[in-house]
Amino acid sequence: MFKIKKMILLIALGVVMAWLAACEAPTPPPIRTRVAAKPTPTATATRNSRMFIDYDISDAVSLQPLITNDGSSFNRQALLYASLTRTDPDTLEVRGNLYEDNPTLSPDGSKLVWKLKPGLRWSDGAPLTARDVQFTWDKMMEEKTKFPAKKTYSDSFKSVKAIDDLTVEYELTQPGFCPAISNSAIPGPIPMHVFKDVDINQNLANDSPSVVSGLWKLKDWTKDERAQFAPSNPYYVRGEARLDGYTFRVVKDSAVALEMFKAQEIDIIRPDPSDWDEIKQLRFAQTFEYYPASPGWTFIGFNMGNPSLSDKKVRQAISYAINKQEFVDKVRLGYAKVQYSNIPATSWAFTDDVPKFNYDVAKAKVLLKEAGWVAGADGILAKSGKKFQVRLFYNAGNKQREQIAIITQDYLKAVGIAVEVISEEWLAYLRRIQEPDLKKRDFEMFVLGWSGGIDPYGTGTIWKSNGSQNHTGFNNAEVDRLYDDAAVAPGCRQDDRKKMYAKIQQIVAEEQPYLFLYTNQTLVAVNKRIQVNPVTVLGINYSLETWQLAK
């Protein structure tokens, strides 16, 4: 057996693509400007507290990692359940967390073996063993378990077995499967002695877990208001917390969040760029600007099953009709880069050699005419007696998404496409976009964002025809094949895999199932009263256990 490190496999942060907290849906015009509410003083005001107060624009769906795949749920679960693996911020290679540093791969490449660190315990003192890892896998793979990203893992492994208390053996679906090391960080793990005899989809322990492995335990959770966590797990693998607690407050409007940060009612702000200069002037704010290893990026998705949008020429025309640099300049105020395909420039798999449909109204009109759309007396395009009218959804309360929707509405009006802008509450929006039956998908266009893993194989959940997060109906046999081939490239040589991912980017850019907009630069500020770990390309909260009150 040899160290899998030699295969140069990179870990995926979160393996499964995670919804950006900023991803949301639209509102019916006219759109009213929301006035920021004055923050209400709270008993947990941060000035003199050892409690760190964070916020999120939406609440968690559940604290059970085997049934959720949204960013808000993941943020809270990450406090409760220690991950099996961890990324090295310098090399971006996978390392162990609950596991020892490096796994081994069998000589024929069919089995990956990890060793748990000895002496691990759950917060109630019970041993945390390989049996818990196998139990978590088995529960996740049960047909009745409602885990939206199940296929990502079943594509990677035939089975996950406990060989003894410390040894976990992953049987790969294909020998030499390159993303295996990333995907071996299955959700959780969760404690077998708590969940063994319950319905994993619905039970009291899901949302009031009393046995955890993470840095924090749940103190209380008031739905759509706040969740508080206390450092009552003395067995956390990376040491005890230096703060007294961690709170997530649900703040559905970014303007309200800004006022709360300025009043020092929350300790962190992920602001709109328009507020960044003001934040940098605050005497108590420490500010950070960086492009992370796995950045968030923003797009407008098309329902390719909609007759008005099924023609590639129409989607290309819409891309020509919109000045993407304006979104960078006006929405992000320069804190972003234009993106043209499905892998951002920070990735090792990125290529710039893709079709680019830069702003050109004349070309847009030519393509629309070639697709059979002709302007009527009112200036709106029509085809076979049907006007070109679409709805564009974004998430309520998100200023950037609202700006994108309104700017897009104006650009498309200029080429004869009528756009109704609609905002929706987060969970309702997710249900709309994630409708599994393509024929029942009730939208034309939507503003959204992705943040994913370092290994680009994870993007296959969006772009493979059977991908669990393929919300556009994109279907391309060559893309399916290229994803499969890149996953088992001989020796997992990065240069060979990069050529395959380059071809995928070229095809996706040509087909334009998304109107790709921009890659975000991360902007975040933290109250100086908190000493955070040095910021890495892996983010602000890479080592929460080291956070403490500033000296």
Coordinates of C-alpha atoms in Angstrom, one line a residue:
M1 CA 0.0 0.0 0.0
F2 CA 1.2 3.5 -0.7
K3 CA 0.3 6.9 0.6
I4 CA -2.5 8.3 -1.4
K5 CA -0.8 11.7 -0.9
K6 CA 1.3 10.7 -3.9
M7 CA -1.8 10.8 -6.1
I8 CA -2.0 14.6 -5.6
L9 CA -5.7 14.4 -4.6
L10 CA -7.2 17.6 -3.3
I11 CA -10.0 17.8 -0.8
A12 CA -13.3 19.3 -1.6
L13 CA -14.5 21.7 1.0
G14 CA -17.9 20.3 1.9
V15 CA -17.6 17.7 -0.9
V16 CA -21.1 18.5 -2.1
M17 CA -21.8 21.8 -3.6
A18 CA -23.2 24.1 -1.0
W19 CA -25.8 26.8 -1.5
L20 CA -24.3 30.2 -0.9
A21 CA -26.1 32.0 1.8
A22 CA -26.5 34.8 -0.7
C23 CA -28.3 32.6 -3.3
E24 CA -31.9 33.6 -3.5
A25 CA -35.0 34.4 -5.6
P26 CA -36.9 37.5 -7.0
T27 CA -39.9 40.0 -6.1
P28 CA -42.8 41.2 -8.2
P29 CA -42.3 44.7 -9.4
P30 CA -42.5 47.4 -8.3
I31 CA -39.7 46.6 -5.9
R32 CA -39.9 48.6 -2.7
T33 CA -36.8 49.8 -0.9
R34 CA -36.7 48.2 2.5
V35 CA -35.8 50.5 5.4
A36 CA -33.3 49.0 7.8
A37 CA -34.8 48.3 11.1
K38 CA -33.2 49.8 14.2
P39 CA -31.4 47.0 16.0
T40 CA -33.0 45.9 19.3
P41 CA -30.7 45.9 22.3
T42 CA -30.1 42.3 23.4
A43 CA -28.9 40.6 26.5
T44 CA -26.2 39.0 24.3
A45 CA -24.7 42.3 23.1
T46 CA -21.1 41.5 22.2
R47 CA -19.0 44.3 23.8
N48 CA -18.2 42.6 27.1
S49 CA -19.2 39.1 26.2
R50 CA -17.2 35.9 25.6
M51 CA -20.0 34.8 23.3
F52 CA -19.3 35.2 19.6
I53 CA -22.4 36.3 17.7
D54 CA -22.7 35.4 14.0
Y55 CA -25.7 35.8 11.7
D56 CA -27.2 34.1 8.7
I57 CA -29.9 35.3 6.3
S58 CA -31.9 32.1 6.8
D59 CA -32.3 29.5 9.5
A60 CA -31.2 25.9 9.3
V61 CA -33.5 23.4 7.8
S62 CA -32.3 20.8 10.3
L63 CA -29.3 20.1 12.5
Q64 CA -29.2 16.5 11.1
P65 CA -26.4 16.4 8.5
L66 CA -27.8 13.3 6.8
I67 CA -30.9 15.0 5.5
T68 CA -29.8 18.5 4.6
N69 CA -27.6 20.2 2.0
D70 CA -28.1 23.9 2.5
G71 CA -25.5 26.4 3.7
S72 CA -27.3 27.6 6.8
S73 CA -27.8 24.0 8.1
F74 CA -24.1 23.2 7.3
N75 CA -22.9 26.3 9.2
R76 CA -24.6 25.1 12.4
Q77 CA -23.8 21.4 12.0
A78 CA -20.1 22.2 11.6
L79 CA -20.2 23.5 15.2
L80 CA -21.8 20.2 16.4
Y81 CA -20.1 17.5 14.5
A82 CA -16.3 17.3 13.9
S83 CA -15.3 16.4 10.4
L84 CA -13.4 13.3 9.5
T85 CA -10.9 15.2 7.3
R86 CA -9.4 18.7 7.1
T87 CA -7.7 20.6 4.3
D88 CA -4.2 21.9 4.7
P89 CA -4.4 25.6 3.9
D90 CA -0.9 25.7 2.4
T91 CA -0.9 22.7 0.1
L92 CA -4.7 22.3 -0.2
E93 CA -4.2 18.5 0.3
V94 CA -6.4 16.5 2.5
R95 CA -5.4 15.7 6.0
G96 CA -7.1 13.8 8.8
N97 CA -9.1 15.5 11.5
L98 CA -10.9 12.7 13.4
Y99 CA -8.8 10.5 11.1
E100 CA -5.0 10.3 11.3
D101 CA -3.2 12.4 8.8
N102 CA -2.9 10.2 5.7
P103 CA -4.9 7.3 4.3
T104 CA -3.6 4.4 2.2
L105 CA -4.8 3.0 -1.0
S106 CA -4.7 -0.7 -1.9
P107 CA -2.3 -1.8 -4.6
D108 CA -5.1 -2.3 -7.1
G109 CA -6.6 1.1 -6.3
S110 CA -10.0 -0.4 -5.2
K111 CA -9.9 0.3 -1.4
L112 CA -9.1 3.4 0.6
V113 CA -8.2 2.9 4.3
W114 CA -8.3 5.6 7.0
K115 CA -7.4 5.2 10.6
L116 CA -9.3 7.1 13.3
K117 CA -7.2 8.8 16.0
P118 CA -7.2 6.7 19.2
G119 CA -9.1 7.8 22.2
L120 CA -11.8 9.8 20.4
R121 CA -15.0 10.3 22.4
W122 CA -18.5 11.7 21.9
S123 CA -19.5 14.6 24.2
D124 CA -21.2 12.1 26.6
G125 CA -17.9 10.2 27.0
A126 CA -18.9 7.2 24.8
P127 CA -16.1 6.0 22.5
L128 CA -16.3 7.4 18.9
T129 CA -15.3 4.5 16.7
A130 CA -15.2 3.2 13.2
R131 CA -18.6 1.7 13.9
D132 CA -20.1 5.2 14.1
V133 CA -18.6 6.0 10.7
Q134 CA -20.0 2.8 9.1
F135 CA -23.4 3.5 10.8
T136 CA -23.5 7.0 9.4
W137 CA -22.7 5.7 5.9
D138 CA -25.4 3.0 6.1
K139 CA -28.0 5.4 7.3
M140 CA -27.1 7.9 4.7
M141 CA -27.4 5.3 1.9
E142 CA -30.8 3.9 3.1
E143 CA -33.4 4.5 0.4
K144 CA -35.8 6.2 2.9
T145 CA -33.1 8.7 4.1
K146 CA -33.9 12.0 2.4
F147 CA -30.4 13.2 1.7
P148 CA -30.3 15.4 -1.4
A149 CA -26.6 14.7 -2.2
K150 CA -26.7 11.0 -1.7
K151 CA -25.6 10.3 -5.3
T152 CA -22.3 12.2 -4.9
Y153 CA -21.2 9.6 -2.3
S154 CA -22.7 6.5 -4.0
D155 CA -20.9 7.4 -7.2
S156 CA -17.7 7.3 -5.1
F157 CA -18.0 4.2 -2.9
K158 CA -19.7 0.8 -3.0
S159 CA -19.4 0.5 0.8
V160 CA -17.8 1.9 3.9
K161 CA -16.9 -0.7 6.5
A162 CA -15.5 -0.7 10.0
I163 CA -12.7 -3.2 10.0
D164 CA -12.0 -2.7 13.7
D165 CA -12.6 0.2 16.2
L166 CA -10.1 2.5 14.5
T167 CA -10.0 1.3 10.9
V168 CA -12.5 2.4 8.2
E169 CA -12.3 0.8 4.7
Y170 CA -13.9 2.5 1.7
E171 CA -14.5 0.3 -1.3
L172 CA -14.3 2.5 -4.4
T173 CA -16.9 2.2 -7.2
Q174 CA -14.0 2.4 -9.7
P175 CA -10.3 1.6 -9.0
G176 CA -8.2 4.7 -8.8
F177 CA -11.2 7.0 -8.4
C178 CA -9.4 10.4 -8.0
P179 CA -12.0 12.3 -5.9
A180 CA -12.2 9.4 -3.4
I181 CA -10.1 11.1 -0.7
S182 CA -12.3 14.2 -0.8
N183 CA -15.5 12.3 -0.8
S184 CA -14.4 10.1 2.1
A185 CA -15.3 13.0 4.4
I186 CA -18.9 11.9 4.6
P187 CA -21.4 14.0 6.5
G188 CA -21.2 13.8 10.3
P189 CA -20.4 11.2 11.5
I190 CA -23.3 10.9 13.9
P191 CA -23.4 8.8 17.1
M192 CA -24.7 5.3 16.5
H193 CA -25.9 4.9 20.1
V194 CA -28.2 7.9 19.7
F195 CA -29.7 7.3 16.2
K196 CA -29.6 3.5 15.9
D197 CA -33.3 2.9 16.5
V198 CA -34.9 6.1 15.2
D199 CA -36.3 7.4 11.9
I200 CA -33.3 9.4 10.7
N201 CA -35.6 11.8 8.8
Q202 CA -37.7 12.8 11.8
N203 CA -36.7 12.4 15.5
L204 CA -36.2 14.6 18.5
A205 CA -32.4 14.2 18.4
N206 CA -32.1 15.8 14.9
D207 CA -32.9 19.3 16.1
S208 CA -31.9 19.0 19.8
P209 CA -28.8 16.9 19.7
S210 CA -27.4 16.2 23.1
V211 CA -24.4 14.0 21.9
V212 CA -22.0 15.6 19.5
S213 CA -18.3 15.5 18.5
G214 CA -17.8 19.1 17.6
L215 CA -16.4 22.1 19.4
W216 CA -19.8 23.2 20.7
K217 CA -23.1 21.8 22.0
L218 CA -26.5 23.2 21.3
K219 CA -27.8 25.4 24.1
D220 CA -31.1 26.5 22.6
W221 CA -32.7 27.1 19.3
T222 CA -35.5 29.5 18.6
K223 CA -36.6 28.9 15.0
D224 CA -36.1 31.9 12.6
E225 CA -34.5 33.9 15.5
R226 CA -31.4 32.4 16.9
A227 CA -29.4 29.3 17.8
Q228 CA -27.0 29.4 20.7
F229 CA -24.1 27.0 21.3
A230 CA -22.0 26.4 24.4
P231 CA -18.5 24.9 24.6
S232 CA -19.6 21.9 26.7
N233 CA -17.7 19.2 24.8
P234 CA -14.5 18.4 26.6
Y235 CA -13.5 15.7 24.1
Y236 CA -13.3 17.9 20.9
V237 CA -10.4 16.5 18.9
R238 CA -8.7 19.9 18.4
G239 CA -8.9 21.1 22.0
E240 CA -11.4 23.1 24.0
A241 CA -12.9 26.4 23.0
R242 CA -11.4 29.6 24.3
L243 CA -14.8 31.4 24.0
D244 CA -17.8 30.8 26.1
G245 CA -20.2 30.3 23.2
Y246 CA -21.3 30.9 19.6
T247 CA -24.6 32.2 18.5
F248 CA -26.2 32.4 15.0
R249 CA -28.9 35.1 14.7
V250 CA -31.2 35.0 11.8
V251 CA -31.1 38.4 10.1
K252 CA -32.9 38.2 6.8
D253 CA -32.0 41.7 5.5
S254 CA -28.3 42.7 4.9
A255 CA -29.1 46.3 5.8
V256 CA -30.3 45.2 9.2
A257 CA -27.2 43.1 9.6
L258 CA -25.0 46.1 8.9
E259 CA -26.7 48.2 11.5
M260 CA -26.4 45.4 14.0
F261 CA -22.6 45.1 13.3
K262 CA -22.2 48.9 13.7
A263 CA -24.1 48.7 17.0
Q264 CA -21.8 45.8 18.0
E265 CA -24.8 43.5 18.4
I266 CA -23.1 41.0 16.1
D267 CA -19.4 40.3 15.8
I268 CA -19.1 39.7 12.1
I269 CA -20.4 41.1 8.9
R270 CA -20.2 39.8 5.3
P271 CA -21.3 43.0 3.7
D272 CA -22.5 44.3 0.4
P273 CA -19.6 46.0 -1.3
S274 CA -21.4 49.3 -1.2
D275 CA -21.0 49.2 2.6
W276 CA -17.3 48.2 2.7
D277 CA -15.8 51.7 2.8
E278 CA -18.0 52.6 5.7
I279 CA -17.1 49.4 7.6
K280 CA -13.3 50.0 7.1
Q281 CA -13.7 53.3 8.9
L282 CA -15.2 51.7 12.0
R283 CA -12.5 51.8 14.8
F284 CA -13.6 48.4 16.2
A285 CA -13.6 46.5 12.8
Q286 CA -10.8 44.4 11.5
T287 CA -11.3 43.8 7.8
F288 CA -10.2 41.1 5.4
E289 CA -10.3 40.9 1.6
Y290 CA -9.3 37.7 -0.3
Y291 CA -10.1 35.3 -3.1
P292 CA -10.6 31.9 -1.3
A293 CA -9.4 28.6 -2.7
S294 CA -13.0 27.7 -3.4
P295 CA -14.8 31.0 -4.0
G296 CA -18.4 31.8 -4.4
W297 CA -19.6 32.7 -7.8
T298 CA -22.9 34.2 -9.1
F299 CA -25.0 33.4 -12.1
I300 CA -28.4 33.5 -13.6
G301 CA -29.8 30.0 -14.4
F302 CA -32.1 29.1 -17.3
N303 CA -34.9 26.5 -17.3
M304 CA -33.8 24.8 -20.4
G305 CA -37.0 22.9 -20.6
N306 CA -38.9 26.2 -21.1
P307 CA -39.8 26.6 -24.8
S308 CA -38.6 30.2 -24.9
L309 CA -35.2 29.3 -23.5
S310 CA -34.5 25.8 -25.0
D311 CA -32.7 27.2 -28.0
K312 CA -28.9 27.7 -27.4
K313 CA -29.0 30.8 -29.6
V314 CA -31.5 32.4 -27.3
R315 CA -29.4 31.8 -24.2
Q316 CA -26.3 33.1 -26.0
A317 CA -28.3 36.1 -27.1
I318 CA -29.3 36.9 -23.6
S319 CA -25.6 36.6 -22.6
Y320 CA -24.6 39.0 -25.3
A321 CA -27.4 41.4 -24.2
I322 CA -26.0 41.9 -20.7
N323 CA -22.9 43.8 -19.7
K324 CA -21.3 41.5 -17.1
Q325 CA -18.6 44.0 -16.2
E326 CA -21.4 46.3 -15.0
F327 CA -22.4 43.7 -12.4
V328 CA -18.8 43.7 -11.2
D329 CA -18.6 47.5 -11.2
K330 CA -22.0 48.3 -9.8
V331 CA -23.1 45.3 -7.7
R332 CA -19.7 44.3 -6.4
L333 CA -18.0 47.7 -6.8
G334 CA -14.9 46.0 -8.3
Y335 CA -14.7 43.2 -5.7
A336 CA -15.2 40.5 -8.2
K337 CA -14.0 39.1 -11.5
V338 CA -16.1 38.3 -14.6
Q339 CA -16.6 34.6 -15.0
Y340 CA -17.4 32.9 -18.3
S341 CA -17.9 29.2 -17.5
N342 CA -18.5 26.7 -14.7
I343 CA -15.0 26.6 -13.0
P344 CA -13.6 29.9 -11.4
A345 CA -10.1 31.2 -12.1
T346 CA -8.9 30.2 -8.6
S347 CA -9.2 26.5 -9.5
W348 CA -6.3 24.4 -10.7
A349 CA -8.7 23.1 -13.4
F350 CA -9.6 26.5 -14.8
T351 CA -9.1 27.5 -18.5
D352 CA -9.7 30.9 -20.0
D353 CA -10.0 29.3 -23.5
V354 CA -13.8 29.2 -23.6
P355 CA -16.5 31.0 -25.7
K356 CA -17.2 34.5 -24.3
F357 CA -20.4 36.3 -25.1
N358 CA -19.3 39.8 -24.1
Y359 CA -21.8 42.7 -24.3
D360 CA -22.9 43.2 -27.9
V361 CA -26.6 44.2 -28.4
A362 CA -26.3 43.9 -32.2
K363 CA -25.2 40.3 -31.9
A364 CA -27.9 39.6 -29.4
K365 CA -30.6 40.8 -31.8
V366 CA -29.2 38.8 -34.7
L367 CA -29.2 35.6 -32.7
L368 CA -32.8 36.2 -31.5
K369 CA -33.9 36.8 -35.1
E370 CA -32.2 33.6 -36.2
A371 CA -34.1 31.8 -33.5
G372 CA -37.4 33.1 -34.9
W373 CA -38.2 35.9 -32.5
V374 CA -39.6 39.1 -34.2
A375 CA -40.4 42.4 -32.4
G376 CA -44.1 43.4 -32.2
A377 CA -45.6 46.8 -32.3
D378 CA -44.9 47.2 -28.5
G379 CA -41.3 46.3 -29.0
I380 CA -41.7 42.9 -27.3
L381 CA -40.4 39.9 -29.2
A382 CA -42.9 37.2 -30.3
K383 CA -42.8 33.8 -31.9
S384 CA -45.7 31.8 -33.2
G385 CA -48.0 34.3 -31.6
K386 CA -46.4 34.0 -28.1
K387 CA -44.6 36.9 -26.5
F388 CA -41.2 36.5 -25.0
Q389 CA -42.1 37.0 -21.4
V390 CA -40.1 35.4 -18.5
R391 CA -39.9 35.5 -14.8
L392 CA -36.6 36.1 -13.0
F393 CA -36.5 34.9 -9.4
Y394 CA -34.1 35.9 -6.6
N395 CA -34.1 35.5 -2.8
A396 CA -35.9 38.1 -0.8
G397 CA -33.8 40.4 1.3
N398 CA -30.6 40.1 -0.7
K399 CA -29.6 43.5 -2.0
Q400 CA -27.0 42.2 -4.5
R401 CA -29.4 39.6 -6.0
E402 CA -32.1 42.3 -6.2
Q403 CA -29.7 44.6 -8.1
I404 CA -28.8 41.8 -10.5
A405 CA -32.4 41.1 -11.2
I406 CA -33.3 44.8 -11.9
I407 CA -30.3 45.4 -14.1
T408 CA -31.0 42.3 -16.1
Q409 CA -34.6 43.3 -16.5
D410 CA -33.5 46.6 -18.1
Y411 CA -30.9 45.0 -20.4
L412 CA -33.4 42.4 -21.7
K413 CA -36.1 45.0 -22.2
A414 CA -33.6 46.7 -24.6
V415 CA -33.6 43.6 -26.9
G416 CA -37.3 42.9 -26.6
I417 CA -37.6 40.4 -23.8
A418 CA -40.1 41.3 -21.0
V419 CA -38.9 40.2 -17.6
E420 CA -41.0 40.1 -14.4
V421 CA -38.8 40.2 -11.3
I422 CA -40.0 38.1 -8.4
S423 CA -38.5 37.7 -4.9
E424 CA -39.3 34.7 -2.7
E425 CA -38.6 33.6 0.9
W426 CA -35.6 31.2 1.0
L427 CA -37.2 27.9 1.7
A428 CA -40.0 28.5 -0.9
Y429 CA -37.4 29.5 -3.4
L430 CA -35.4 26.3 -2.8
R431 CA -38.5 24.2 -3.2
R432 CA -39.2 25.9 -6.6
I433 CA -35.6 25.5 -7.9
Q434 CA -35.1 22.0 -6.6
E435 CA -38.3 20.5 -8.0
P436 CA -37.2 17.0 -9.1
D437 CA -39.7 16.7 -12.0
L438 CA -38.3 18.7 -14.9
K439 CA -41.8 19.1 -16.4
K440 CA -43.1 20.6 -13.2
R441 CA -40.4 23.2 -12.7
D442 CA -42.2 26.5 -12.4
F443 CA -39.6 29.1 -13.3
E444 CA -37.8 30.6 -16.4
M445 CA -34.7 32.2 -14.9
F446 CA -33.2 32.5 -11.4
V447 CA -30.4 34.4 -9.7
L448 CA -28.2 32.1 -7.6
G449 CA -24.7 31.4 -6.5
W450 CA -22.5 28.4 -5.8
S451 CA -19.6 27.7 -3.5
G452 CA -18.0 24.3 -3.9
G453 CA -15.0 22.0 -3.4
I454 CA -11.5 22.3 -4.5
D455 CA -11.6 19.2 -6.7
P456 CA -13.8 20.0 -9.7
Y457 CA -15.4 16.6 -9.8
G458 CA -17.9 17.8 -7.3
T459 CA -19.3 20.2 -9.9
G460 CA -20.7 17.2 -11.7
T461 CA -23.7 17.3 -9.4
I462 CA -24.7 20.4 -11.4
W463 CA -23.6 19.5 -14.9
K464 CA -24.1 15.8 -15.3
S465 CA -27.4 14.9 -16.8
N466 CA -28.4 12.9 -13.7
G467 CA -26.8 15.4 -11.3
S468 CA -28.6 15.9 -8.0
Q469 CA -28.3 19.7 -8.3
N470 CA -28.9 20.0 -12.0
H471 CA -31.6 22.6 -11.8
T472 CA -31.5 23.8 -15.4
G473 CA -32.1 20.4 -17.2
F474 CA -28.7 20.6 -18.9
N475 CA -28.0 17.3 -20.7
N476 CA -24.9 16.7 -22.7
A477 CA -23.5 13.1 -23.2
E478 CA -19.9 14.3 -23.8
V479 CA -19.9 16.3 -20.6
D480 CA -21.2 13.2 -18.7
R481 CA -18.4 11.1 -20.3
L482 CA -15.7 13.7 -19.5
Y483 CA -16.6 13.9 -15.9
D484 CA -16.4 10.1 -15.6
D485 CA -13.1 10.0 -17.4
A486 CA -11.5 12.8 -15.3
A487 CA -12.5 10.9 -12.2
V488 CA -10.4 7.9 -13.1
A489 CA -7.5 9.4 -15.1
P490 CA -4.5 7.1 -14.8
G491 CA -2.4 8.1 -11.8
C492 CA -4.8 11.0 -11.2
R493 CA -2.3 13.2 -12.9
Q494 CA -3.5 16.8 -12.6
D495 CA -2.4 17.8 -16.1
D496 CA -4.4 15.0 -17.7
R497 CA -7.5 15.8 -15.7
K498 CA -7.2 19.5 -16.4
K499 CA -7.5 18.9 -20.1
M500 CA -10.8 17.1 -19.6
Y501 CA -12.1 19.8 -17.3
A502 CA -11.1 22.4 -19.9
K503 CA -13.2 20.7 -22.5
I504 CA -16.2 20.6 -20.0
Q505 CA -15.8 24.3 -19.5
Q506 CA -15.8 25.0 -23.2
I507 CA -18.9 22.9 -23.8
V508 CA -20.8 24.5 -20.9
A509 CA -19.8 28.0 -21.9
E510 CA -21.0 27.3 -25.5
E511 CA -24.4 25.9 -24.3
Q512 CA -24.9 28.7 -21.7
P513 CA -27.3 26.8 -19.3
Y514 CA -26.2 29.6 -17.0
L515 CA -25.6 33.2 -17.7
F516 CA -22.2 33.3 -15.8
L517 CA -21.6 36.6 -14.1
Y518 CA -18.7 36.9 -11.6
T519 CA -16.5 35.3 -9.0
N520 CA -16.7 37.0 -5.7
Q521 CA -13.9 38.4 -3.7
T522 CA -14.5 37.7 -0.1
L523 CA -15.1 40.7 2.1
V524 CA -15.5 40.1 5.9
A525 CA -15.1 42.2 9.0
V526 CA -14.8 41.0 12.6
N527 CA -15.0 43.0 15.8
K528 CA -11.5 43.6 17.1
R529 CA -12.5 42.4 20.5
I530 CA -12.2 38.9 19.0
Q531 CA -8.7 37.6 18.1
V532 CA -9.3 35.3 15.1
N533 CA -6.8 32.9 13.6
P534 CA -4.8 34.2 10.6
V535 CA -7.1 34.2 7.6
T536 CA -6.2 31.6 5.0
V537 CA -7.5 30.7 1.5
L538 CA -9.8 28.3 3.4
G539 CA -11.7 31.2 5.1
I540 CA -12.1 33.2 8.2
N541 CA -13.2 30.4 10.6
Y542 CA -10.7 27.7 9.7
S543 CA -9.7 27.2 13.4
L544 CA -12.5 28.3 15.6
E545 CA -11.0 26.6 18.6
T546 CA -8.2 29.2 18.6
W547 CA -10.5 32.2 18.7
Q548 CA -10.4 34.2 21.9
L549 CA -10.9 37.6 23.4
A550 CA -8.3 40.0 22.2
K551 CA -5.6 40.9 24.7

